[in-house]
Amino acid sequence: MMINEIKDDAKERMGKSIESLTVAFNKIRTGRAHPSLLDSVRVSYYGSETPLSQMANITVEDARTLAVRVWERQVVPDVEKAILKSDLGLNPSTAGEVIRIPLPPLTEETRKGYIRQARQDAENARIAIRNIRRDALADIKELEKEKEISEDDERRAQDDVQKLTDRFIAEVDSNLSAKEDDLMAI
């Protein structure tokens, strides 16, 4: 049935909006050390940009320090350079094949900036989800106009799409609130 395809497509695309939001949130540094902080770091490795996580173990040494253990000693300087070049504002220090990354404490100013950024990312996700809803509702309307479904089916399908939208918007809101709590924790 075509309605189910429309709903499944909307659900899948809304899910991708949540995934994008998670990626965006992972780039926003909280005061606590977390390996996902380095997810966006790419290292030039034999001519290709390789995710850091594919070249090293990233562990939390303590609440404010990440330890990066690079598997190939000769790429340590490249990894260090990539971390410095990232827009994360981190200053790695290296001892052998271990790169330690102390996380500077967040200032009130930085914290507020990050919260603003998180809210903007969440708003972008909400907009994306609403746009997906709009597309799905237009597709459903089209089916009804072409007389491929009844008005009742159309109404039911619209309700389902709205429920789906509400569920994903609620997920965005709860992710945002968790991120804000994280940012407020000292």
Coordinates of C-alpha atoms in Angstrom, one line a residue:
M1 CA 0.0 0.0 0.0
M2 CA 1.3 3.4 -1.0
I3 CA 0.4 5.2 2.3
N4 CA 2.7 2.9 4.2
E5 CA 5.5 3.6 1.8
I6 CA 5.0 7.3 2.4
K7 CA 4.9 6.9 6.2
D8 CA 8.0 4.6 6.2
D9 CA 9.9 7.0 4.1
A10 CA 9.0 9.9 6.4
K11 CA 9.9 7.8 9.4
E12 CA 13.3 6.9 7.9
R13 CA 14.1 10.5 6.9
M14 CA 13.0 11.8 10.4
G15 CA 15.3 9.3 12.0
K16 CA 18.1 10.6 9.8
S17 CA 17.4 14.1 11.1
I18 CA 17.9 12.8 14.7
E19 CA 21.1 11.1 13.6
S20 CA 22.4 14.4 12.2
L21 CA 21.4 16.2 15.4
T22 CA 23.4 13.6 17.4
V23 CA 26.5 14.2 15.2
A24 CA 26.1 18.0 15.6
F25 CA 25.7 17.7 19.4
N26 CA 28.8 15.5 19.6
K27 CA 30.8 18.3 18.1
I28 CA 29.7 20.6 20.9
R29 CA 32.2 20.2 23.7
T30 CA 30.9 19.8 27.2
G31 CA 33.1 20.2 30.2
R32 CA 33.5 16.4 30.5
A33 CA 35.9 14.3 28.4
H34 CA 34.1 12.0 26.0
P35 CA 35.6 10.1 23.0
S36 CA 32.8 11.2 20.7
L37 CA 34.2 14.7 20.9
L38 CA 36.9 13.6 18.4
D39 CA 34.4 12.0 16.0
S40 CA 34.8 14.9 13.5
V41 CA 38.7 14.7 13.5
R42 CA 40.1 13.5 10.2
V43 CA 43.8 12.7 9.8
S44 CA 45.6 12.8 6.5
Y45 CA 46.8 9.2 6.2
Y46 CA 48.6 8.0 3.1
G47 CA 46.8 10.7 1.1
S48 CA 43.3 10.1 2.4
E49 CA 41.4 11.8 5.1
T50 CA 40.8 9.0 7.7
P51 CA 38.6 9.3 10.8
L52 CA 40.8 9.4 13.9
S53 CA 38.8 6.6 15.5
Q54 CA 40.1 4.2 12.7
M55 CA 43.7 4.9 13.6
A56 CA 43.7 5.1 17.3
N57 CA 42.1 4.1 20.6
I58 CA 40.4 7.0 22.2
T59 CA 39.8 6.7 25.9
V60 CA 38.8 8.9 28.8
E61 CA 41.7 9.2 31.2
D62 CA 39.8 11.3 33.7
A63 CA 36.8 13.7 33.7
R64 CA 38.8 16.3 31.8
T65 CA 41.4 14.4 29.8
L66 CA 41.2 12.2 26.7
A67 CA 44.0 9.8 25.8
V68 CA 44.6 8.9 22.2
R69 CA 46.7 5.8 21.6
V70 CA 47.8 5.8 18.0
W71 CA 48.4 2.4 16.5
E72 CA 51.2 3.5 14.2
R73 CA 53.8 5.5 15.9
Q74 CA 54.9 7.4 12.7
V75 CA 51.5 9.0 12.3
V76 CA 51.5 10.5 15.8
P77 CA 52.6 13.9 14.5
D78 CA 49.9 13.9 11.8
V79 CA 47.2 13.0 14.4
E80 CA 48.4 15.7 16.7
K81 CA 48.3 18.3 13.8
A82 CA 44.8 17.1 12.9
I83 CA 43.6 17.6 16.5
L84 CA 45.2 21.1 16.7
K85 CA 43.6 22.0 13.3
S86 CA 40.1 20.8 14.3
D87 CA 37.8 23.6 15.3
L88 CA 37.5 22.1 18.8
G89 CA 40.0 24.4 20.4
L90 CA 42.1 21.6 22.0
N91 CA 45.8 21.5 22.8
P92 CA 47.2 18.0 22.7
S93 CA 50.4 17.0 24.3
T94 CA 52.3 13.9 23.2
A95 CA 54.4 11.3 25.1
G96 CA 55.5 8.5 22.9
E97 CA 52.5 7.1 21.1
V98 CA 50.0 8.5 23.6
I99 CA 48.5 11.9 22.9
R100 CA 46.8 13.5 25.9
I101 CA 44.2 16.1 25.4
P102 CA 43.3 18.1 28.4
L103 CA 39.9 19.8 28.1
P104 CA 39.9 23.4 29.2
P105 CA 37.0 24.1 31.6
L106 CA 34.1 25.8 30.0
T107 CA 33.7 29.5 30.8
E108 CA 30.2 30.9 31.4
E109 CA 30.6 32.7 28.0
T110 CA 31.6 29.5 26.2
R111 CA 28.9 27.5 27.9
K112 CA 26.2 30.0 26.8
G113 CA 27.6 30.0 23.3
Y114 CA 27.4 26.2 23.1
I115 CA 23.9 26.2 24.5
R116 CA 22.9 28.7 21.8
Q117 CA 24.5 26.5 19.2
A118 CA 22.8 23.4 20.5
R119 CA 19.4 25.2 20.4
Q120 CA 20.1 26.2 16.8
D121 CA 21.0 22.7 15.9
A122 CA 17.8 21.4 17.5
E123 CA 15.7 24.0 15.7
N124 CA 17.3 23.0 12.4
A125 CA 16.4 19.3 13.2
R126 CA 12.8 20.4 14.0
I127 CA 12.5 22.3 10.7
A128 CA 13.9 19.3 8.8
I129 CA 11.3 17.1 10.5
R130 CA 8.5 19.5 9.7
N131 CA 9.6 19.7 6.1
I132 CA 9.5 15.9 5.9
R133 CA 5.9 16.0 7.3
R134 CA 4.9 18.6 4.7
D135 CA 6.3 16.4 1.9
A136 CA 4.5 13.3 3.3
L137 CA 1.2 15.2 3.7
A138 CA 1.5 16.5 0.1
D139 CA 2.1 12.9 -1.2
I140 CA -0.9 11.7 0.7
K141 CA -3.1 14.5 -0.6
E142 CA -1.9 13.7 -4.1
L143 CA -3.0 10.0 -3.7
E144 CA -6.5 11.2 -2.5
K145 CA -6.7 13.7 -5.4
E146 CA -5.9 10.9 -7.9
K147 CA -8.6 8.9 -6.2
E148 CA -6.1 6.2 -5.2
I149 CA -7.2 6.4 -1.6
S150 CA -10.4 7.5 0.1
E151 CA -10.9 10.7 2.2
D152 CA -11.0 8.5 5.3
D153 CA -7.7 6.9 4.4
E154 CA -6.2 10.3 3.8
R155 CA -7.4 11.6 7.1
R156 CA -6.0 8.6 9.0
A157 CA -2.7 8.8 7.1
Q158 CA -2.4 12.5 8.0
D159 CA -3.0 11.7 11.6
D160 CA -0.4 9.0 11.5
V161 CA 2.2 11.4 9.9
Q162 CA 1.4 14.0 12.6
K163 CA 1.9 11.4 15.4
L164 CA 5.2 10.4 13.8
T165 CA 6.2 14.1 13.6
D166 CA 5.2 14.7 17.2
R167 CA 7.3 11.7 18.3
F168 CA 10.4 12.9 16.5
I169 CA 10.0 16.5 17.6
A170 CA 9.7 15.2 21.2
E171 CA 13.0 13.2 20.7
V172 CA 14.7 16.4 19.4
D173 CA 13.5 18.2 22.5
S174 CA 14.7 15.5 24.9
N175 CA 18.1 15.3 23.2
L176 CA 18.4 19.1 23.5
S177 CA 17.5 19.1 27.1
A178 CA 20.0 16.3 27.9
K179 CA 22.7 18.3 26.0
E180 CA 21.8 21.5 27.9
D181 CA 22.1 19.6 31.2
D182 CA 25.5 18.3 30.1
L183 CA 26.6 21.8 29.2
M184 CA 25.4 23.2 32.6
A185 CA 27.2 20.5 34.6
I186 CA 30.5 21.8 35.7

